[in-house]
XYZ file of C-alpha atoms in Angstrom:
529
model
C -33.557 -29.679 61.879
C -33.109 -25.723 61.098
C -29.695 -24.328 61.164
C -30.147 -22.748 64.325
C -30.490 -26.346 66.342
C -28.143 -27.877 64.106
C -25.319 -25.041 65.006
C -26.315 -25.492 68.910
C -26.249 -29.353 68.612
C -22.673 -28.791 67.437
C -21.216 -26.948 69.472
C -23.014 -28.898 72.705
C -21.537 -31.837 70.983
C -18.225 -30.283 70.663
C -17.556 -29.492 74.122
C -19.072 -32.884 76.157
C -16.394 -34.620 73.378
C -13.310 -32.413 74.789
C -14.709 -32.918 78.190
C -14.312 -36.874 77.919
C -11.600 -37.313 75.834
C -9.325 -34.676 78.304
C -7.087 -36.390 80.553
C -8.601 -37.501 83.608
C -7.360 -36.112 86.847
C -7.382 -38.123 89.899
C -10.700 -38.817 92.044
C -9.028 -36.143 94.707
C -8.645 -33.551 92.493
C -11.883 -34.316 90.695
C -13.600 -34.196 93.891
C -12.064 -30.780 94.955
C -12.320 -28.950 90.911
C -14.825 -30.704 88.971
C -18.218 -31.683 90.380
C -18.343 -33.090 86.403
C -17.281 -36.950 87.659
C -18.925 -36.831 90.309
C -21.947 -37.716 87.992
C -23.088 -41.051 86.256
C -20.262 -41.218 83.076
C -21.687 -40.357 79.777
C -22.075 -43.160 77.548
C -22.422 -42.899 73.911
C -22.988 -45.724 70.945
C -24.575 -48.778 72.449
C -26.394 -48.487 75.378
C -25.524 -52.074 77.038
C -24.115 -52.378 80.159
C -20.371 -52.588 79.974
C -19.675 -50.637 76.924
C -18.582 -47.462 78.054
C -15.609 -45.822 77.010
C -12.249 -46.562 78.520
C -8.989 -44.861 77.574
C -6.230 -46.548 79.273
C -6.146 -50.273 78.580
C -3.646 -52.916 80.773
C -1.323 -49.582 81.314
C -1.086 -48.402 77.119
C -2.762 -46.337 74.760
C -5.113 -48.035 72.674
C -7.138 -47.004 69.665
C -10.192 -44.668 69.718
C -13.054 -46.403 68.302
C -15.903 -44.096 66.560
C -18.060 -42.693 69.238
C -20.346 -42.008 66.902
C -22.268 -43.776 64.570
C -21.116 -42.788 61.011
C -24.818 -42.442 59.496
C -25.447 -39.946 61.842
C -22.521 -37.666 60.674
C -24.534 -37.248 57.033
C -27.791 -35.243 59.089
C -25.292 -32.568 60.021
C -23.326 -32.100 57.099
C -20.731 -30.555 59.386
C -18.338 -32.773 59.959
C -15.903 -35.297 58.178
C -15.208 -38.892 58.746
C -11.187 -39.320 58.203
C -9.738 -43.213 59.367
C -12.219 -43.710 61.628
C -11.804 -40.665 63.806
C -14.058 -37.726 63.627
C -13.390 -34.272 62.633
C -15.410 -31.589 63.850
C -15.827 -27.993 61.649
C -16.244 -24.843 63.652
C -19.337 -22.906 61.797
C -19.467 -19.107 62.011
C -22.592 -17.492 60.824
C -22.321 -14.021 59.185
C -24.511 -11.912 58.569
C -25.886 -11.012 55.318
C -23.860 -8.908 52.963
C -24.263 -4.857 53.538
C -25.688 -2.462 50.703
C -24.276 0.731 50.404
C -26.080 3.180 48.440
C -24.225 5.332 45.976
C -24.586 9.071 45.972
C -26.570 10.774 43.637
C -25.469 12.478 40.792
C -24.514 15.475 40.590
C -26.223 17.738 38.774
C -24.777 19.963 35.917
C -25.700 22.679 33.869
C -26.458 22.315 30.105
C -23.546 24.886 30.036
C -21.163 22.398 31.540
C -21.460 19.754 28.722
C -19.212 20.657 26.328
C -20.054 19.394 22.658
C -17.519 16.890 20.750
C -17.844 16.897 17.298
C -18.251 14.066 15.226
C -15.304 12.379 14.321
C -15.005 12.342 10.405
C -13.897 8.682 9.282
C -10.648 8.779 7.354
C -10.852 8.021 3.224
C -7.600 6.134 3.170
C -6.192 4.723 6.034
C -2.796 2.878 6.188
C -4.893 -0.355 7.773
C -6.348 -0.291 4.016
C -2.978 -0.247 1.977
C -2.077 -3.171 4.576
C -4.971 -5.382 3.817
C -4.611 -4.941 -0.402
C -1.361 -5.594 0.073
C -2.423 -9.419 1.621
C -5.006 -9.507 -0.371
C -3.091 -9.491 -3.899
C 0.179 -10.635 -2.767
C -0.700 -14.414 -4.764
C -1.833 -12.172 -8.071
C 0.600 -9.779 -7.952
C 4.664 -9.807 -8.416
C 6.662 -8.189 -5.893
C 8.665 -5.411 -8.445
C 12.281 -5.374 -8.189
C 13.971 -1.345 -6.850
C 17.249 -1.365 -8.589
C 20.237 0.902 -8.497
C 20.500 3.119 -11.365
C 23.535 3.640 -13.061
C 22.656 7.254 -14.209
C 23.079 7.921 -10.085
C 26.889 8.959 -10.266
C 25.998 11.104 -13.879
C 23.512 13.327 -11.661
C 25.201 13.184 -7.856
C 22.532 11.004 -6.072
C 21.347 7.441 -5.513
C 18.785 6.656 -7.978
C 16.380 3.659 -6.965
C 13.997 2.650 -9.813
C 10.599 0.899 -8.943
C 9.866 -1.207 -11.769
C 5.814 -1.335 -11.914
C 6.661 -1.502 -15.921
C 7.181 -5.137 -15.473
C 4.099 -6.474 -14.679
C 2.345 -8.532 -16.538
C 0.249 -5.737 -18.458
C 2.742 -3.297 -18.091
C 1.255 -1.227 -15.790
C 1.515 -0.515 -12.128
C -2.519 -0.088 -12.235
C -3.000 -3.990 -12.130
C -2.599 -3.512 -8.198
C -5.544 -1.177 -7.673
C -7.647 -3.324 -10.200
C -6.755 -6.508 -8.573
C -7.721 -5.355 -5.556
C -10.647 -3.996 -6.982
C -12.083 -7.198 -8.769
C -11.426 -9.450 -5.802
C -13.345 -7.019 -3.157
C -16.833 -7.248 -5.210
C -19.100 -9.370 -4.597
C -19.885 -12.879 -5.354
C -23.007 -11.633 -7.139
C -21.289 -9.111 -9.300
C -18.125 -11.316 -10.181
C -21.061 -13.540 -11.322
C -22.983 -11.242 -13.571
C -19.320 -9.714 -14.857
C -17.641 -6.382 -15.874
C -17.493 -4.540 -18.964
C -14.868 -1.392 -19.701
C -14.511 1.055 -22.998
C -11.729 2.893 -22.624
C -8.359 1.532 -24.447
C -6.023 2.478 -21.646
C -3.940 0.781 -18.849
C -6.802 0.409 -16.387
C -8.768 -1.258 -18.858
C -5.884 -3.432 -19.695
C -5.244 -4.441 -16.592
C -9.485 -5.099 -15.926
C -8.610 -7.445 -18.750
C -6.312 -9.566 -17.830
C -7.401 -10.069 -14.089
C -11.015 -10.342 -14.353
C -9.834 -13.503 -16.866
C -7.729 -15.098 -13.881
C -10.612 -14.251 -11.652
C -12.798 -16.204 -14.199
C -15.230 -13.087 -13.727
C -16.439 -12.610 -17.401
C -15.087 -9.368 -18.906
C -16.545 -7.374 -21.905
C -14.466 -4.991 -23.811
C -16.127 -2.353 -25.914
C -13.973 -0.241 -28.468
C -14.180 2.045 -30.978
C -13.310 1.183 -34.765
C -10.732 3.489 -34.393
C -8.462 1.003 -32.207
C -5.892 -0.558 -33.751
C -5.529 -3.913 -34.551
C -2.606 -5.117 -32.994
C -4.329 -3.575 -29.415
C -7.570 -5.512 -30.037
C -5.471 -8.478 -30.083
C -3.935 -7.863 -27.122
C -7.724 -7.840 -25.339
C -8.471 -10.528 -27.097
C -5.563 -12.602 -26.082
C -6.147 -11.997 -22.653
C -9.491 -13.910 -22.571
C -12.210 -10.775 -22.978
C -15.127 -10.518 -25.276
C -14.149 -7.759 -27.353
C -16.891 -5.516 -29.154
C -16.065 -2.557 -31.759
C -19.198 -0.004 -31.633
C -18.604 3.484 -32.848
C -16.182 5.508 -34.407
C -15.178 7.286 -31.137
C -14.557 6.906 -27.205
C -17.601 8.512 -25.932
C -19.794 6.316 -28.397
C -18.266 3.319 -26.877
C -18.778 4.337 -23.547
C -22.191 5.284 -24.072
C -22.595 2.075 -25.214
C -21.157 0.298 -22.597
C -23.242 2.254 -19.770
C -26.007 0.803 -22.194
C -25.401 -2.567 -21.948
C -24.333 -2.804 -18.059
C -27.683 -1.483 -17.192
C -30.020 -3.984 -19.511
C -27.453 -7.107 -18.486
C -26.365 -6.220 -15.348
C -22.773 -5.771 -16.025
C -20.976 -3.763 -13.541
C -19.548 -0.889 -15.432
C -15.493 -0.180 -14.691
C -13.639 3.089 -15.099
C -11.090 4.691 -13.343
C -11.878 6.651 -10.346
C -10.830 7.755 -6.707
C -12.348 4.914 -5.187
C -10.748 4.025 -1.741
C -9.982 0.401 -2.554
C -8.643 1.231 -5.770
C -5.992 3.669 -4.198
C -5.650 1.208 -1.600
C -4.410 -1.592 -3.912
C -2.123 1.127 -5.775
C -0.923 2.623 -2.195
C 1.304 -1.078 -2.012
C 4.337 0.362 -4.410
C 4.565 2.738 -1.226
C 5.220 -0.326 1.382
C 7.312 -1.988 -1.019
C 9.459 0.829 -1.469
C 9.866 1.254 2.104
C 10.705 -2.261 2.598
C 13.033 -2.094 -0.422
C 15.307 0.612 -0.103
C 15.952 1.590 3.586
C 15.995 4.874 4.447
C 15.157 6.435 1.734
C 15.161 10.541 1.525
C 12.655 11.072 -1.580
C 10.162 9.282 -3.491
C 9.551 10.947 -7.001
C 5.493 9.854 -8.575
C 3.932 10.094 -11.760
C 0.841 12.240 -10.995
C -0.589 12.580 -14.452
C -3.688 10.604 -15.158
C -3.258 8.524 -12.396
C -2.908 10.682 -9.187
C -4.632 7.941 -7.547
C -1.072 5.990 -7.583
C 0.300 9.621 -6.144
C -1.868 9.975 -3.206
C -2.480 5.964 -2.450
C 1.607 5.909 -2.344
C 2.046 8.551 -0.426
C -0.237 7.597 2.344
C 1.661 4.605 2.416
C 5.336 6.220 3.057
C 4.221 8.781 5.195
C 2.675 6.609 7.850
C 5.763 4.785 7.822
C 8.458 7.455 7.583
C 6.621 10.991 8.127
C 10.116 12.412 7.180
C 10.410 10.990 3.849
C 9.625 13.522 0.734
C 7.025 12.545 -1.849
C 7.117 14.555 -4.837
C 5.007 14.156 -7.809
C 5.399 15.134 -11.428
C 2.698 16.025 -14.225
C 3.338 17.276 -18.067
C 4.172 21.232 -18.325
C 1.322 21.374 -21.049
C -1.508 19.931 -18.325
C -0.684 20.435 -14.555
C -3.745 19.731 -13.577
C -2.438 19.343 -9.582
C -0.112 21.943 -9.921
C -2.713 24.743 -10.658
C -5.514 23.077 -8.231
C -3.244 23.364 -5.453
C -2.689 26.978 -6.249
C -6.646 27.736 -6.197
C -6.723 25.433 -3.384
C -9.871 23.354 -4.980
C -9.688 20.826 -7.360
C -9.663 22.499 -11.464
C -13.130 20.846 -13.182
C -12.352 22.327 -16.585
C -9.026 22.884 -18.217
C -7.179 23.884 -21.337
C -4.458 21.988 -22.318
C -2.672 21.365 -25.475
C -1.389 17.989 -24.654
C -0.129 15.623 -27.324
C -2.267 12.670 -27.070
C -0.027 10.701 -28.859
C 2.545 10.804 -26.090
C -0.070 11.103 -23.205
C -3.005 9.172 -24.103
C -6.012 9.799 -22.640
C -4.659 11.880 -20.102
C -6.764 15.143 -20.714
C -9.606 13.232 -20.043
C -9.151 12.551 -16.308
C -9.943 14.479 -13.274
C -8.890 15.432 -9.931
C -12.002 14.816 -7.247
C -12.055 16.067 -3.665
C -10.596 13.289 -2.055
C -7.977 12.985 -4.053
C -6.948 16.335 -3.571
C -7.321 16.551 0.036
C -5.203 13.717 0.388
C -2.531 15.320 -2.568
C -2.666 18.752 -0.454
C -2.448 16.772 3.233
C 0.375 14.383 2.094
C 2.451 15.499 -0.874
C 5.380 17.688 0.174
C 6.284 19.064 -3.537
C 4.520 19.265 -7.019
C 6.475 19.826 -10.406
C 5.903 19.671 -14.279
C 8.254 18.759 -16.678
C 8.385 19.640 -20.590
C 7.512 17.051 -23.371
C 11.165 17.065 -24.208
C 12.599 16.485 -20.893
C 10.351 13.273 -21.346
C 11.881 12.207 -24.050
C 15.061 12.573 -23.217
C 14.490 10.158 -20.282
C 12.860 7.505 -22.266
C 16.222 7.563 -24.012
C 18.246 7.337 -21.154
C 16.207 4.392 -20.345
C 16.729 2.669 -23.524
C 20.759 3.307 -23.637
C 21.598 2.877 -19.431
C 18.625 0.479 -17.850
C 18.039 -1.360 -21.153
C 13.842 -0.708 -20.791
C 11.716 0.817 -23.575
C 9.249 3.038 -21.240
C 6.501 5.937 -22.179
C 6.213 9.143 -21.377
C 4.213 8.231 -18.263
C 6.775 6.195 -17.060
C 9.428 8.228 -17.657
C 8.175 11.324 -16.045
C 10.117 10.847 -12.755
C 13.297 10.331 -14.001
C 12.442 13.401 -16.574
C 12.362 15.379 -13.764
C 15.774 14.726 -12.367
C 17.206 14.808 -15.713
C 16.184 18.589 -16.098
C 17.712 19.843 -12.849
C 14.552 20.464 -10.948
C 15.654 19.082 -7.708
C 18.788 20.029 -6.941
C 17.730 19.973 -3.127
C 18.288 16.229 -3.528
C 21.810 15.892 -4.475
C 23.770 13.227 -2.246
C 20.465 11.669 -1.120
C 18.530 8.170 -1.570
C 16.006 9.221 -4.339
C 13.437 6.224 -5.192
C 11.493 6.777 -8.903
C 8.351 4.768 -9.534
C 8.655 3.691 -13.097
C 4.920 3.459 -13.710
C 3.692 2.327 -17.489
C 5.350 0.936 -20.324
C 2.272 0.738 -22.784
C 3.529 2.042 -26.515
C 3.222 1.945 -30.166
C 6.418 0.770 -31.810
C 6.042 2.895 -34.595
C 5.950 5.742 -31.712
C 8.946 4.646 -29.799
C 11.043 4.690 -33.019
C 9.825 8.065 -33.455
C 10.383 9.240 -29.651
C 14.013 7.872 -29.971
C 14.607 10.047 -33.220
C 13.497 13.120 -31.447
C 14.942 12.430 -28.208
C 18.335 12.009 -30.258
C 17.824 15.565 -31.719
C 16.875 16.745 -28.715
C 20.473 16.116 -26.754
C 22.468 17.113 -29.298
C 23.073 14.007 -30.313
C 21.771 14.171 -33.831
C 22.695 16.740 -36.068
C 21.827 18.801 -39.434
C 23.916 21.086 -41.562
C 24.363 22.416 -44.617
C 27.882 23.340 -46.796
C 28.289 25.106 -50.019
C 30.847 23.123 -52.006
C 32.330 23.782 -55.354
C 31.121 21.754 -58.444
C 35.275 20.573 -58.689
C 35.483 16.893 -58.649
C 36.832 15.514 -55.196
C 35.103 18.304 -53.159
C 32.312 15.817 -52.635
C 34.573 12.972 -51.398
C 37.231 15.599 -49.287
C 33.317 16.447 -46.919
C 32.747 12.878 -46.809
C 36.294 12.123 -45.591
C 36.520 14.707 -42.823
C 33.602 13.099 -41.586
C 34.755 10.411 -41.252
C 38.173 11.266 -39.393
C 35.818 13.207 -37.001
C 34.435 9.352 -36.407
C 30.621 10.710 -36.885
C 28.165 8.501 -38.462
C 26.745 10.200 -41.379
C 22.863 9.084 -41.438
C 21.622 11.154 -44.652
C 23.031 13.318 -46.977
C 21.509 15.663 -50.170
C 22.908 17.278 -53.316
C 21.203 19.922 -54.711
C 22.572 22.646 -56.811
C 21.916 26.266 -56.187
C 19.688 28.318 -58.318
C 20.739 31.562 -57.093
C 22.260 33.222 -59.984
C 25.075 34.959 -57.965
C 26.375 32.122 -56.386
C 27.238 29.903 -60.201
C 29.266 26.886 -59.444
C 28.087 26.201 -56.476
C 26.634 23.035 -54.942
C 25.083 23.115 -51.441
C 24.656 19.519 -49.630
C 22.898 18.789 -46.540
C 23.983 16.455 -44.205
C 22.363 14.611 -41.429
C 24.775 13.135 -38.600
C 24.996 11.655 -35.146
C 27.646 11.508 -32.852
C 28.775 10.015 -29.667
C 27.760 12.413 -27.016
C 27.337 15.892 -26.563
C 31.018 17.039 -26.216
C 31.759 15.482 -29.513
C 28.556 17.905 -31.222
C 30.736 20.504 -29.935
C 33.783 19.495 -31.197
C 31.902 19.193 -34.641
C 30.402 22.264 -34.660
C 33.725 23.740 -33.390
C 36.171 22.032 -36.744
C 33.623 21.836 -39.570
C 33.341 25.758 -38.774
C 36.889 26.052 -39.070
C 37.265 24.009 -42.551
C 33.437 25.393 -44.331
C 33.009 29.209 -43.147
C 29.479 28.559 -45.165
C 28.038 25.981 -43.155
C 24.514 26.474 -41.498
C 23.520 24.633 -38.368
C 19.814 24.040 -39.179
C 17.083 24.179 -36.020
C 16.226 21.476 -34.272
């Protein structure tokens, strides 16, 4: 049966049914209204005699049975058999669904469209720094930002960021983590080889070991010993080839290409800025609102511009200055040409500095230095070591010149714009010679007046000797060296002239010196520094 039948059959169906089970009026009225019963009764189920509906029973109400027979309810598929009574469903039919055709397009002119350019993907994004940051948080302490006690001697609060503590002594063992774990599976196989005696390859080192990536080390003879060690305690296969850094390196290249080493130096890779662009959260998260953050920038302007990424997308407000050597501001004078400086003179003591003179600035560093680094400074050799001893004497560190750079800068009264303010100083390096500390401290003593020389003429008379020595030592100086010659200028017979050597407490005590051995020898001679 088609649908159309079916829905007729229904509704047919649906009106004999209220037709029969309607109350039914009385054989008057019926006669007079409805000509319906005056026709045979309609009888549905059984066709014997006898069994037609009735739907008053001995004066009560009694049950509807099932006029129809309940197979015949499933060819329909219309209605529903509840207790024994039927329901019926009213069907609608609609019609099928309406398209409606869009309108065309409208046509433009070539004119109209106007031309986007390409957007440029960012080098270092702040998603980046967050991800190292995860990524090295297991292989990397968390740095402690103290308060400095040299804050009240120069009118602000000093925060120091300790990256000297780590494990190398370096804060580049964040970009190099971060740069061992993100190669591949493949190349942590094969290995990595470095050449360079410096705190990247230090750092290489150490965490390629803990990465049990194998780690070749290739050095000139010239290396000392007790740095070789150092290598070799750390788990790499050390090699000495050559007698200087480029022959090692050459080397090095040499044997990455026949072995398939991966060759490691430092560069402006994003993931290695990334991985140093962390000491910027932590600072952040360390010291709350902070006005200033003061960065090394010399050989390692990577840890500048990955850092200052960081605080900037967190607090655009917040000042990042960095801080090179006077004798090799590499930044300073590429941000005056406005393009990074390829070659450059520089008489830069590679004693105190390292390797320094061999790095460069590349474009994206720069563009990120220009784009995000509010101030750049240089501060003098000395300054430098006058902050390494300030380090020694109030925060109880030994530091290099490196490290000390951003304190160096305060110390010499470069920022006076920050006075009152929250200053944070990233303390980067610690990596040096104790023969060359001993001699930093000696100069740095001579350097703020702390450590003296003169020269007296005294009489040959016994006691004069002892009378020197005895001032001294009311004047509570510490008398470090003193010399006896006698004079061999003919006018001056008699005469004895003794150099002295002494250090005192502080600077105001020098001056106090100066100001009462004066008085008591009109022939002494302050000799220069």
């Amino acid at each position: 049966m088609n649908f159309a039948a079916q829905f007729f059959y229904s509704n047919y169906l649906s009106e004999r049914l209220e037709r029969l089970f309607s109350p039914r009026p009385s054989l008057k009225d019926s006669e007079e209204n409805d000509p319906f019963w005056e026709r045979e009764e309609l009888c549905l189920g059984s066709t014997q005699s006898g069994a037609c509906f009735k739907p008053f029973s001995n004066g009560a109400a009694g049950r509807r049975p099932t006029l129809i027979e309940p197979e015949r309810l499933k060819d329909f598929g219309e209605e529903e058999l509840l207790n024994g009574d039927v329901k019926v469903h009213e069907t609608i039919v609609s019609g099928s669904p309406e398209f409606v055709l869009m309108e065309p397009p409208k046509t433009r002119r070539v004119s109209e469209f106007r031309i986007l350019p390409r957007q440029v993907p960012e080098f270092l994004r702040f998603e980046d720094i967050s991800a190292a940051a995860f990524r090295i948080q297991a292989g990397i302490q968390k740095t402690p930002c103290t308060y400095s006690r040299l804050s009240k001697q120069y009118g602000m609060e000093i925060y120091l960021k300790k990256e000297h503590l780590h494990y190398t002594g370096s804060v580049k063992e964040r970009g190099v983590l971060y740069l061992l774990a993100s190669l591949t599976q493949e190349q942590q196989r094969k290995g990595v080889i470095v050449a360079t005696d410096c705190n990247f390859s230090m750092a290489v080192a150490h965490h390629a070991v803990e990465l049990k990536i194998p780690v070749f080390v290739i050095m000139p003879s010239c290396c000392s010993s007790p740095r070789l060690r150092i290598y070799r305690d750390y788990g790499a296969m050390v090699i000495s080839y050559g007698s200087t850094g480029p022959d090692s390196q050459k080397h090095a290249r040499h044997l990455a290409t026949e072995n398939g080493y991966l060759y490691l130096e430092e560069n402006e890779s994003a993931v290695y800025i990334a991985g140093l662009g962390t000491v910027g959260m932590e600072i952040y998260e360390q010291v709350p609102k902070v006005d200033a953050v003061i960065v090394p920038a010399a050989g390692q302007y990577g840890l500048l511009t990955g850092t200052a990424a960081a605080i900037k997308h967190l607090n655009s407000k917040t000042l990042v200055i960095g801080v090179e050597p006077e004798s090799f501001p590499l930044l300073l004078q590429s941000l005056k040409t406005d393009s990074p400086v390829r070659d450059m003179h520089s008489s830069l003591n590679r004693k105190l500095y390292g390797d320094l003179v061999e790095r460069s600035l590349g474009e994206n560093t720069f563009q990120l230095a220009k784009k995000l680094v509010d101030r750049v400074i240089s501060v003098s050799e000395e300054d430098c070591l006058v902050a390494m001893l300030r380090f020694q004497e109030f925060e109880r560190s030994t530091v290099d010149t490196e490290g000390s750079m951003g304190l160096a800068a305060i110390l010499a009264g470069q920022l006076p714009e920050l006075r009152g303010k929250k200053v944070a100083v990233v303390v980067s390096s610690a990596n040096m010679d104790l023969e060359l500390v001993r001699q930093c401290v000696d100069r740095a003593l001579v350097l703020d007046d702390r450590v003296s020389k003169f020269s007296v003429q005294l009489g040959e008379w016994p006691g004069d000797m002892a009378k020197l020595l005895d001032f001294l030592s009311r004047e509570d100086v510490r008398l470090l060296d003193v010399c006896h010659r006698r004079q061999g200028d003919k006018t001056d017979l008699f005469k004895a002239k003794v150099e002295c050597v002494v250090e005192t407490r502080d600077r105001t005590q020098s001056a106090q010196l100066r100001k009462t051995l004066g008085e008591r020898y009109p022939s002494v001679c302050w000799l220069d520094r």
